[in-house]
Amino acid sequence: MFDENGKRIIGYIGGGCIENRVAATAKETLIDGIPRTVEIDLDSDQMDMGIPCGGYM
């Protein structure tokens, strides 16, 4: 759950850049009221996650 500034106030999403990306998207949604879906490919080189399980969120 995020506050109106996009700051996480409770819960856990996945940490690092995943958390930041979802927080930024939540903030945009709170500002303009347009619902969004955040799709994240954990195997993507852009994410540079180093998560051994890989996958998609």
mmCIF file with all atom_site columns, C-alpha atoms in Angstrom:
data_model
loop_
_atom_site.group_PDB
_atom_site.id
_atom_site.type_symbol
_atom_site.label_atom_id
_atom_site.label_alt_id
_atom_site.label_comp_id
_atom_site.label_asym_id
_atom_site.label_entity_id
_atom_site.label_seq_id
_atom_site.pdbx_PDB_ins_code
_atom_site.Cartn_x
_atom_site.Cartn_y
_atom_site.Cartn_z
_atom_site.occupancy
_atom_site.B_iso_or_equiv
_atom_site.pdbx_formal_charge
_atom_site.auth_seq_id
_atom_site.auth_comp_id
_atom_site.auth_asym_id
_atom_site.auth_atom_id
_atom_site.pdbx_PDB_model_num
ATOM 1  C CA . MET A 1 1  ? 0.000  0.000   0.000   1.00 0.00 ? 1  MET A CA 1
ATOM 2  C CA . PHE A 1 2  ? 1.259  3.455   -0.917  1.00 0.00 ? 2  PHE A CA 1
ATOM 3  C CA . ASP A 1 3  ? 0.408  6.937   0.312   1.00 0.00 ? 3  ASP A CA 1
ATOM 4  C CA . GLU A 1 4  ? -0.472 9.878   -1.947  1.00 0.00 ? 4  GLU A CA 1
ATOM 5  C CA . ASN A 1 5  ? 3.240  10.601  -2.488  1.00 0.00 ? 5  ASN A CA 1
ATOM 6  C CA . GLY A 1 6  ? 3.995  7.089   -3.735  1.00 0.00 ? 6  GLY A CA 1
ATOM 7  C CA . LYS A 1 7  ? 5.742  6.127   -0.502  1.00 0.00 ? 7  LYS A CA 1
ATOM 8  C CA . ARG A 1 8  ? 5.204  2.543   0.641   1.00 0.00 ? 8  ARG A CA 1
ATOM 9  C CA . ILE A 1 9  ? 3.432  2.539   3.983   1.00 0.00 ? 9  ILE A CA 1
ATOM 10 C CA . ILE A 1 10 ? 2.763  -1.182  4.415   1.00 0.00 ? 10 ILE A CA 1
ATOM 11 C CA . GLY A 1 11 ? 3.549  -4.416  2.639   1.00 0.00 ? 11 GLY A CA 1
ATOM 12 C CA . TYR A 1 12 ? 6.302  -5.736  0.423   1.00 0.00 ? 12 TYR A CA 1
ATOM 13 C CA . ILE A 1 13 ? 6.384  -6.057  -3.351  1.00 0.00 ? 13 ILE A CA 1
ATOM 14 C CA . GLY A 1 14 ? 9.797  -7.347  -4.281  1.00 0.00 ? 14 GLY A CA 1
ATOM 15 C CA . GLY A 1 15 ? 12.325 -4.746  -3.277  1.00 0.00 ? 15 GLY A CA 1
ATOM 16 C CA . GLY A 1 16 ? 14.760 -2.565  -5.178  1.00 0.00 ? 16 GLY A CA 1
ATOM 17 C CA . CYS A 1 17 ? 13.792 -1.370  -8.615  1.00 0.00 ? 17 CYS A CA 1
ATOM 18 C CA . ILE A 1 18 ? 10.518 -3.344  -8.552  1.00 0.00 ? 18 ILE A CA 1
ATOM 19 C CA . GLU A 1 19 ? 9.365  -1.495  -5.461  1.00 0.00 ? 19 GLU A CA 1
ATOM 20 C CA . ASN A 1 20 ? 10.424 1.858   -6.921  1.00 0.00 ? 20 ASN A CA 1
ATOM 21 C CA . ARG A 1 21 ? 8.679  1.230   -10.227 1.00 0.00 ? 21 ARG A CA 1
ATOM 22 C CA . VAL A 1 22 ? 5.413  0.207   -8.568  1.00 0.00 ? 22 VAL A CA 1
ATOM 23 C CA . ALA A 1 23 ? 5.587  3.187   -6.183  1.00 0.00 ? 23 ALA A CA 1
ATOM 24 C CA . ALA A 1 24 ? 6.088  5.602   -9.091  1.00 0.00 ? 24 ALA A CA 1
ATOM 25 C CA . THR A 1 25 ? 3.166  4.045   -10.956 1.00 0.00 ? 25 THR A CA 1
ATOM 26 C CA . ALA A 1 26 ? 0.956  4.220   -7.848  1.00 0.00 ? 26 ALA A CA 1
ATOM 27 C CA . LYS A 1 27 ? 1.781  7.904   -7.490  1.00 0.00 ? 27 LYS A CA 1
ATOM 28 C CA . GLU A 1 28 ? 0.858  8.577   -11.148 1.00 0.00 ? 28 GLU A CA 1
ATOM 29 C CA . THR A 1 29 ? -2.442 6.755   -10.638 1.00 0.00 ? 29 THR A CA 1
ATOM 30 C CA . LEU A 1 30 ? -3.260 8.740   -7.513  1.00 0.00 ? 30 LEU A CA 1
ATOM 31 C CA . ILE A 1 31 ? -2.557 11.981  -9.385  1.00 0.00 ? 31 ILE A CA 1
ATOM 32 C CA . ASP A 1 32 ? -4.553 11.352  -12.556 1.00 0.00 ? 32 ASP A CA 1
ATOM 33 C CA . GLY A 1 33 ? -6.969 8.597   -11.493 1.00 0.00 ? 33 GLY A CA 1
ATOM 34 C CA . ILE A 1 34 ? -6.078 6.369   -14.454 1.00 0.00 ? 34 ILE A CA 1
ATOM 35 C CA . PRO A 1 35 ? -5.695 2.696   -13.423 1.00 0.00 ? 35 PRO A CA 1
ATOM 36 C CA . ARG A 1 36 ? -2.514 0.966   -14.553 1.00 0.00 ? 36 ARG A CA 1
ATOM 37 C CA . THR A 1 37 ? -1.050 -2.523  -14.578 1.00 0.00 ? 37 THR A CA 1
ATOM 38 C CA . VAL A 1 38 ? 2.667  -2.896  -13.862 1.00 0.00 ? 38 VAL A CA 1
ATOM 39 C CA . GLU A 1 39 ? 4.247  -5.858  -15.653 1.00 0.00 ? 39 GLU A CA 1
ATOM 40 C CA . ILE A 1 40 ? 7.806  -6.808  -14.732 1.00 0.00 ? 40 ILE A CA 1
ATOM 41 C CA . ASP A 1 41 ? 9.962  -9.452  -16.421 1.00 0.00 ? 41 ASP A CA 1
ATOM 42 C CA . LEU A 1 42 ? 12.422 -10.606 -13.763 1.00 0.00 ? 42 LEU A CA 1
ATOM 43 C CA . ASP A 1 43 ? 14.599 -12.204 -16.457 1.00 0.00 ? 43 ASP A CA 1
ATOM 44 C CA . SER A 1 44 ? 15.012 -8.873  -18.295 1.00 0.00 ? 44 SER A CA 1
ATOM 45 C CA . ASP A 1 45 ? 18.550 -7.503  -18.561 1.00 0.00 ? 45 ASP A CA 1
ATOM 46 C CA . GLN A 1 46 ? 17.078 -4.029  -17.947 1.00 0.00 ? 46 GLN A CA 1
ATOM 47 C CA . MET A 1 47 ? 15.916 -5.088  -14.486 1.00 0.00 ? 47 MET A CA 1
ATOM 48 C CA . ASP A 1 48 ? 19.405 -6.415  -13.592 1.00 0.00 ? 48 ASP A CA 1
ATOM 49 C CA . MET A 1 49 ? 17.810 -8.181  -10.646 1.00 0.00 ? 49 MET A CA 1
ATOM 50 C CA . GLY A 1 50 ? 20.047 -11.222 -10.373 1.00 0.00 ? 50 GLY A CA 1
ATOM 51 C CA . ILE A 1 51 ? 17.077 -13.181 -9.034  1.00 0.00 ? 51 ILE A CA 1
ATOM 52 C CA . PRO A 1 52 ? 17.780 -16.884 -9.593  1.00 0.00 ? 52 PRO A CA 1
ATOM 53 C CA . CYS A 1 53 ? 14.104 -17.872 -9.877  1.00 0.00 ? 53 CYS A CA 1
ATOM 54 C CA . GLY A 1 54 ? 13.439 -15.389 -12.688 1.00 0.00 ? 54 GLY A CA 1
ATOM 55 C CA . GLY A 1 55 ? 9.826  -15.159 -13.718 1.00 0.00 ? 55 GLY A CA 1
ATOM 56 C CA . TYR A 1 56 ? 7.257  -12.492 -14.418 1.00 0.00 ? 56 TYR A CA 1
ATOM 57 C CA . MET A 1 57 ? 5.224  -10.253 -12.134 1.00 0.00 ? 57 MET A CA 1
#
